[in-house]
Tab-separated table of C-alpha atoms in Angstrom:
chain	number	residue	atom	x	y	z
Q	1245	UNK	CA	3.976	0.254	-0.298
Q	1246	UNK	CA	0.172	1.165	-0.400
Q	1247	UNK	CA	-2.458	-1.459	1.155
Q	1248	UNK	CA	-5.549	-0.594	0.973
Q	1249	UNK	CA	-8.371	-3.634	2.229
Q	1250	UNK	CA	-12.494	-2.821	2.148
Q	1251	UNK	CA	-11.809	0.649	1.083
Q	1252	UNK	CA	-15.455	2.631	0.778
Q	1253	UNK	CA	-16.532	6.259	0.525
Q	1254	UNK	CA	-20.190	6.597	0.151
Q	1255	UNK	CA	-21.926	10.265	-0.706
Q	1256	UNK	CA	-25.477	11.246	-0.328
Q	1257	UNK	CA	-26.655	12.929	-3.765
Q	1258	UNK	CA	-28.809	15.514	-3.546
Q	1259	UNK	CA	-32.198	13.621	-3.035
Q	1260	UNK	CA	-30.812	11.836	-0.006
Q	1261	UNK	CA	-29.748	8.705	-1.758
Q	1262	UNK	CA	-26.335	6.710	-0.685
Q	1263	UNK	CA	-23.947	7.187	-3.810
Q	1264	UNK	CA	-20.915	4.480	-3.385
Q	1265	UNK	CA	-18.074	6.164	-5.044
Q	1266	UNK	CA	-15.866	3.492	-3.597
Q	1267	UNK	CA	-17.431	0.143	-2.425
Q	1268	UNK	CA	-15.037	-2.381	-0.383
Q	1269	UNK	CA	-11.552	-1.948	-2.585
Q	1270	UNK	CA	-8.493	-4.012	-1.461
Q	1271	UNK	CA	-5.179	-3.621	-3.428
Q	1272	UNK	CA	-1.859	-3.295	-2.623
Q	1273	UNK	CA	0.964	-1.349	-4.674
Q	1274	UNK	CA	4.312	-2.052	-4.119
Q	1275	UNK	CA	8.011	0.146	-4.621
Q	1276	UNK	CA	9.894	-0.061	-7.813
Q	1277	UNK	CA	5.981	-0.921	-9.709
Q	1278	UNK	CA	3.495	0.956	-11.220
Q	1279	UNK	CA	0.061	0.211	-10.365
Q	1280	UNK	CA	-2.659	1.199	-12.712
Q	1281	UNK	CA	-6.637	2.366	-11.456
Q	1282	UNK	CA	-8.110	1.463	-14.796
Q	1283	UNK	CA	-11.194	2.929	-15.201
Q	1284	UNK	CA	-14.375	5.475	-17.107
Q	1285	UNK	CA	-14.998	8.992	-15.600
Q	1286	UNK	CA	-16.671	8.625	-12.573
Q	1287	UNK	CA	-15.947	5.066	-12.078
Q	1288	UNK	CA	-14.272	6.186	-8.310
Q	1289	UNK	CA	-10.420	6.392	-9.154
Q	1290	UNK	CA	-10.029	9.953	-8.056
Q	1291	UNK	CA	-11.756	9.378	-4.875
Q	1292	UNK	CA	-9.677	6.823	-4.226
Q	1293	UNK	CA	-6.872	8.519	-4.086
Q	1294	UNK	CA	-8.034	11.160	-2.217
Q	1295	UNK	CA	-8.509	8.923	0.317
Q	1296	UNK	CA	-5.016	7.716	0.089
Q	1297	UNK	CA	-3.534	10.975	0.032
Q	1298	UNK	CA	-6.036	11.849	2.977
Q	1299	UNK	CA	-7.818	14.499	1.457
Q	1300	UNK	CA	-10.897	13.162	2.455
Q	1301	UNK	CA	-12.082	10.626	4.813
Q	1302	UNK	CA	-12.940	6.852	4.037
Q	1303	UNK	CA	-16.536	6.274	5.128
Q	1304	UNK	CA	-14.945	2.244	6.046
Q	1305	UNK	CA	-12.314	0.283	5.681
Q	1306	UNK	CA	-8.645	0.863	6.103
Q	1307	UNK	CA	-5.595	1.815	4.070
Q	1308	UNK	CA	-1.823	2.454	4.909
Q	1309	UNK	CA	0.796	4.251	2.626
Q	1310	UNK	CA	4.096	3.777	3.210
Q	1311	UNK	CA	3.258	1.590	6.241
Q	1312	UNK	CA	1.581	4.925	8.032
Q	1313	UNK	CA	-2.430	4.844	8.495
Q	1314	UNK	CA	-4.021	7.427	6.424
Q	1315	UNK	CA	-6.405	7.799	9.206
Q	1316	UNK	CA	-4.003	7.697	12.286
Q	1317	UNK	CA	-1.461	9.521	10.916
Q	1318	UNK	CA	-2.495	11.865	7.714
Q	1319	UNK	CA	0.484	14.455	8.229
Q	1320	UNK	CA	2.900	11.875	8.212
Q	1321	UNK	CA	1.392	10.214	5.431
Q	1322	UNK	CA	1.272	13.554	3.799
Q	1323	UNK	CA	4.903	14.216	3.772
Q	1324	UNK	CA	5.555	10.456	2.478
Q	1325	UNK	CA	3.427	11.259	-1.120
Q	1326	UNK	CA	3.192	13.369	-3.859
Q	1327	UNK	CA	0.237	13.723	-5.734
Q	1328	UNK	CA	-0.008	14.710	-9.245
Q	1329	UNK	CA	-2.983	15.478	-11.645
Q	1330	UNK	CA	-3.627	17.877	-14.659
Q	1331	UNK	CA	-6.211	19.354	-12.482
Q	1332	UNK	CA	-4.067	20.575	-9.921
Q	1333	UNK	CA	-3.678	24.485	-10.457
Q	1334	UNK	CA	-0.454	26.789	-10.005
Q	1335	UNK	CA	-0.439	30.033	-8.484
Q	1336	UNK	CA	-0.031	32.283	-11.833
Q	1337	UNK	CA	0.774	35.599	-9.944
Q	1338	UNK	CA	4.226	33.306	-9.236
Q	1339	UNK	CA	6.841	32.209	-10.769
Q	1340	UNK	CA	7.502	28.934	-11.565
Q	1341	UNK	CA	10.533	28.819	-9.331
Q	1342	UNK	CA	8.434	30.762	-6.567
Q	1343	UNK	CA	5.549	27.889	-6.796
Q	1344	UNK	CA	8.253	25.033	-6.149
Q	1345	UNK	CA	9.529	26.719	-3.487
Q	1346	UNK	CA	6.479	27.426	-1.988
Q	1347	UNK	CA	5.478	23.878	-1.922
Q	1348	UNK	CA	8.570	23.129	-0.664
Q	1349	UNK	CA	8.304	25.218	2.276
Q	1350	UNK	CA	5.034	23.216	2.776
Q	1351	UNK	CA	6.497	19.872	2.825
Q	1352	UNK	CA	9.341	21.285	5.451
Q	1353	UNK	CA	12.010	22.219	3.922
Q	1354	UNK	CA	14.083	24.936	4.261
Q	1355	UNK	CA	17.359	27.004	3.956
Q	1356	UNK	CA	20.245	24.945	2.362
Q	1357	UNK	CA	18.125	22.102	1.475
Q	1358	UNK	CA	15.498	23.914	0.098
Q	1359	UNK	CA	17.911	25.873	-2.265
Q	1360	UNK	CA	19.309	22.387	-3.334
Q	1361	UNK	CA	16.118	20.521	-3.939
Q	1362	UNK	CA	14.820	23.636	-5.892
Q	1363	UNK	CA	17.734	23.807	-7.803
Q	1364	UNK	CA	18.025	19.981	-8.507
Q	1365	UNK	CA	14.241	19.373	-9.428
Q	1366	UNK	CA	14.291	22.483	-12.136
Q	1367	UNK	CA	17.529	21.283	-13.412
Q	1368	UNK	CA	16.051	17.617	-14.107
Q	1369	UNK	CA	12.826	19.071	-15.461
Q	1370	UNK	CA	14.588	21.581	-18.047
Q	1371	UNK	CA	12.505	24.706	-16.410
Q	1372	UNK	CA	15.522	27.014	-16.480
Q	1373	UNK	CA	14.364	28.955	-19.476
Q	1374	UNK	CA	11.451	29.857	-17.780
Q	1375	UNK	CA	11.623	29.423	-14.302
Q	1376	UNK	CA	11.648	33.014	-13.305
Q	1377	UNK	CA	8.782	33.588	-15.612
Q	1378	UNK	CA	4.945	33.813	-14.279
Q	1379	UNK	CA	2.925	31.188	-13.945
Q	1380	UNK	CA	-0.217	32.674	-15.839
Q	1381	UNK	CA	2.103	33.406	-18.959
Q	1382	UNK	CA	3.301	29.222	-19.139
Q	1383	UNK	CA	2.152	27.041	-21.743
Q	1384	UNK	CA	0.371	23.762	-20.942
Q	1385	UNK	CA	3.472	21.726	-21.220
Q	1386	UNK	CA	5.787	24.341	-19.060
Q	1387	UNK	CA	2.794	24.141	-16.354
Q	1388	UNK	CA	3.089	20.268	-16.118
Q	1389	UNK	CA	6.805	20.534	-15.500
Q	1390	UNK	CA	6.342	23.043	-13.004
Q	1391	UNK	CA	3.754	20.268	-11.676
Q	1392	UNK	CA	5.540	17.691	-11.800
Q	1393	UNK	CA	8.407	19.650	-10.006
Q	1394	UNK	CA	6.717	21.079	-6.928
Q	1395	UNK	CA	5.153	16.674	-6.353
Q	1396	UNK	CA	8.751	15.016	-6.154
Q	1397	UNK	CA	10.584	18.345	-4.740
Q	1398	UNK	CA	10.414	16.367	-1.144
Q	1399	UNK	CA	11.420	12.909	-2.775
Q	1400	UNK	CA	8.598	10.681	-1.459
Q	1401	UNK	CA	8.923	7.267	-1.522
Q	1402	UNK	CA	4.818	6.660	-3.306
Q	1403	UNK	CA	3.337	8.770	-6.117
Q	1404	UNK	CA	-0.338	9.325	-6.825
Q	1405	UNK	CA	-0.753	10.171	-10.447
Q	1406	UNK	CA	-4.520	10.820	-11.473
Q	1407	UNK	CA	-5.027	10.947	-14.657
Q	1408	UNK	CA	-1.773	12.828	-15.553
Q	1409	UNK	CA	-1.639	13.384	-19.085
Q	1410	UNK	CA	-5.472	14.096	-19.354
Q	1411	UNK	CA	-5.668	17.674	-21.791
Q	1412	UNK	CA	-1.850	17.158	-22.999
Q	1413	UNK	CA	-0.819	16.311	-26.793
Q	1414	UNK	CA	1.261	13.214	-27.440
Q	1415	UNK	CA	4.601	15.195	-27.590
Q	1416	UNK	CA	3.547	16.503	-23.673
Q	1417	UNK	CA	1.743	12.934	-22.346
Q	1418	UNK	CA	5.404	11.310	-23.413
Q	1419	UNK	CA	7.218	13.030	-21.515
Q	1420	UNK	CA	5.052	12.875	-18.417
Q	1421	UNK	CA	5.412	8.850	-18.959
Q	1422	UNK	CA	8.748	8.899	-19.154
Q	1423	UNK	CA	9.132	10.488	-16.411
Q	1424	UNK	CA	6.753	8.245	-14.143
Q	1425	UNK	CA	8.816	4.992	-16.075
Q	1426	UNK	CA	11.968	6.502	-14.137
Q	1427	UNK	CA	10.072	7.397	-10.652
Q	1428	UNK	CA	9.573	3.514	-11.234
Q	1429	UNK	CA	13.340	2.801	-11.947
Q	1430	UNK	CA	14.429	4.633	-8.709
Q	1431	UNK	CA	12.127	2.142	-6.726
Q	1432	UNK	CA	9.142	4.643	-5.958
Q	1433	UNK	CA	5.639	2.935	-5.363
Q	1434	UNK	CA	3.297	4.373	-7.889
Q	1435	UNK	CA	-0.316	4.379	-8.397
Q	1436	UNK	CA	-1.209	5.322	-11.795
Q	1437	UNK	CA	-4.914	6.426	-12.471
Q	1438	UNK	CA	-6.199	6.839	-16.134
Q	1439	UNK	CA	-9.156	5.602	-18.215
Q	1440	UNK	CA	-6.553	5.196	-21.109
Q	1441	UNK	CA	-5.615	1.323	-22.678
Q	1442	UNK	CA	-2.441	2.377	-24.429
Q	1443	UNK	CA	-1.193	4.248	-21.280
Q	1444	UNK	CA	-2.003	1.136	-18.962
Q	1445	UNK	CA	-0.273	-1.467	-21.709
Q	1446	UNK	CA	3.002	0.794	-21.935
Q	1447	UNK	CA	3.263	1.612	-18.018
Q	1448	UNK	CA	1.532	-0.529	-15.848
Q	1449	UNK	CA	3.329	-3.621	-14.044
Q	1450	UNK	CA	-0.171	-4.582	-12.635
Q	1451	UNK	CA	-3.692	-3.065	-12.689
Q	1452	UNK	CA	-7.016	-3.769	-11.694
Q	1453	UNK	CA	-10.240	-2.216	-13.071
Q	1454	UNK	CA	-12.670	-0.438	-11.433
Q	1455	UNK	CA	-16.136	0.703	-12.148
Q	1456	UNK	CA	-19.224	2.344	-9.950
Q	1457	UNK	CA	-16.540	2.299	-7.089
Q	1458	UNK	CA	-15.923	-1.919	-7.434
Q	1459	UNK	CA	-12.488	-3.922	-8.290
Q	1460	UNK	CA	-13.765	-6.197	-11.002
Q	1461	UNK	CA	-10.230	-7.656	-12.205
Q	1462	UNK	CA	-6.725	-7.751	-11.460
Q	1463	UNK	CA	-3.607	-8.757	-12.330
Q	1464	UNK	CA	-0.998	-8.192	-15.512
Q	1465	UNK	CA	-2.531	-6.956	-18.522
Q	1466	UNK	CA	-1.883	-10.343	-20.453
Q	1467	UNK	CA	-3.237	-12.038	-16.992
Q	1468	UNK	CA	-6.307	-9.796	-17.668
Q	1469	UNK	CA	-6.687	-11.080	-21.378
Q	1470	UNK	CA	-6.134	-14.301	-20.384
Q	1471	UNK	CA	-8.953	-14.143	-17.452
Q	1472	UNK	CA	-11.483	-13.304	-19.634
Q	1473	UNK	CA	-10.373	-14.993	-23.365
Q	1474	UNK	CA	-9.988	-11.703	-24.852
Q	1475	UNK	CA	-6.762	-10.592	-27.040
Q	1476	UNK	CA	-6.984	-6.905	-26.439
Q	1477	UNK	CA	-7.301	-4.771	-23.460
Q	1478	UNK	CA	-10.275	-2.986	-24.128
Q	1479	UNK	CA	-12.348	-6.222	-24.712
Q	1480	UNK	CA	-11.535	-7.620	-21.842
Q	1481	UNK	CA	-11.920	-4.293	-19.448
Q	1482	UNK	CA	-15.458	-4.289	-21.503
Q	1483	UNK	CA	-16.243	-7.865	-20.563
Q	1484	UNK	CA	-15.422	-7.551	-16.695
Q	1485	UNK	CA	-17.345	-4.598	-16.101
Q	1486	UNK	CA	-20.167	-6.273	-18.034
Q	1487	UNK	CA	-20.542	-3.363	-20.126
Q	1488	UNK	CA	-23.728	-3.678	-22.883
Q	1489	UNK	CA	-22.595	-3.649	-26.206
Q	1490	UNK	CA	-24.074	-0.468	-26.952
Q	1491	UNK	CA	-22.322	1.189	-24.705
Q	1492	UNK	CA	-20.728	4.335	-25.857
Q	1493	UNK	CA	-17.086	3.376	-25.864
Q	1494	UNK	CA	-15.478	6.276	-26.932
Q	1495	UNK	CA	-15.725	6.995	-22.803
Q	1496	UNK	CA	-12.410	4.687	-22.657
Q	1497	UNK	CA	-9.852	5.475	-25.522
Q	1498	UNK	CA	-8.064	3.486	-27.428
């Protein structure tokens, strides 16, 4: 499970000014669902989960993952995640084997287990063809399996996903949902991040949408249609974030 209650991380630009990337969030995520940060670039998903993942430090308010406080206890909470995001490079002087195994060493494993966990995780993923191949000579799609490999190599019980098909063609973002749809089946607790409807409709079991680092709805998507007496998503994520009508909507895709 992931609770997070008054959540904030505030900036200062670079004129001195207080930027609130996230302003008093409270959600919780729970195992076997998929919970969806709906949301425009910049609207404060990824620093909210860089909080949770305790990459950075929450200027107030509290959250725990997996019952551990990400304050209190961030290597604990560390080895209880896995974060994933098209963003996140590879080493490409290694091989894609090499990069797994190096992240596994990082999450504690070794010897016998290691070996196993490697073994099982490029198995699953279909890297054998190319798993002793460098990392710099992988296409996009062989890259986000090697991604994907070296974020569930440990098995943790929650998932961070930030916008994880971002860059990918359809044939590529299908199988990265397919693959978070079984995380789900196996009882993980996932938060999902993207600024995409179709993704949120296909995946999410709740969501709530955020914008200039504020909640402004939760619940089901057809509880969100219903809230605001819309029949599509995109209306209704317009109407709660009070968007003008002239705003330039291609930000949020269809």
């Amino acid at each position: 499970m992931v609770v997070t209650e008054g959540l904030a991380k505030h900036f200062k630009d670079q004129k001195g000014n207080i930027v609130k990337a996230v302003d008093g969030i409270s959600f919780e995520a729970h195992p076997g669902k998929i919970f969806g940060l709906l949301g425009c670039n910049g609207a404060g998903k990824t620093t909210a989960l860089r909080i949770l993942s305790t990459v950075i430090r929450p200027t107030a308010g509290t959250a725990t993952v997996a019952g551990i406080d990400v304050l209190a206890n961030p290597e604990k909470v560390r080895s209880q995640i896995g974060f994933m995001s098209t963003s996140t490079a590879l080493y490409g002087r290694l091989q894609a084997r090499e990069v797994i195994e190096y992240f596994g060493g990082l999450y504690g494993l070794s010897g016998r287990k290691l070996k196993e966990r490697v073994d099982y995780v490029v198995k699953k993923l279909q890297i054998e063809e190319f798993a002793d191949r460098l990392c710099d000579k992988l296409s996009t799609g062989q890259k986000q399996r090697v991604n994907i490999g070296r974020t569930i190599l440990h098995d943790p019980p929650v998932l961070f996903f930030d916008e994880p098909t971002a860059g990918l063609d359809v044939v590529l973002s299908q199988t990265v949902m397919e693959f978070i749809e079984e995380a789900r089946d196996m009882g993980k607790t996932i938060v999902f991040s993207t600024h995409i409807m179709s993704e949120v409709e296909r995946l999410c079991d709740h969501v709530a949408i955020i914008d200039k680092g504020k909640l402004h709805g939760e619940g089901t998507v057809e509880e969100l249609k219903a809230q605001t007496g819309e029949a599509s998503l995109e209306k209704a994520f317009l109407k709660l974030v009070e968007f003008e009508s002239n705003y330039q909507r291609e930000t949020v895709a269809p």
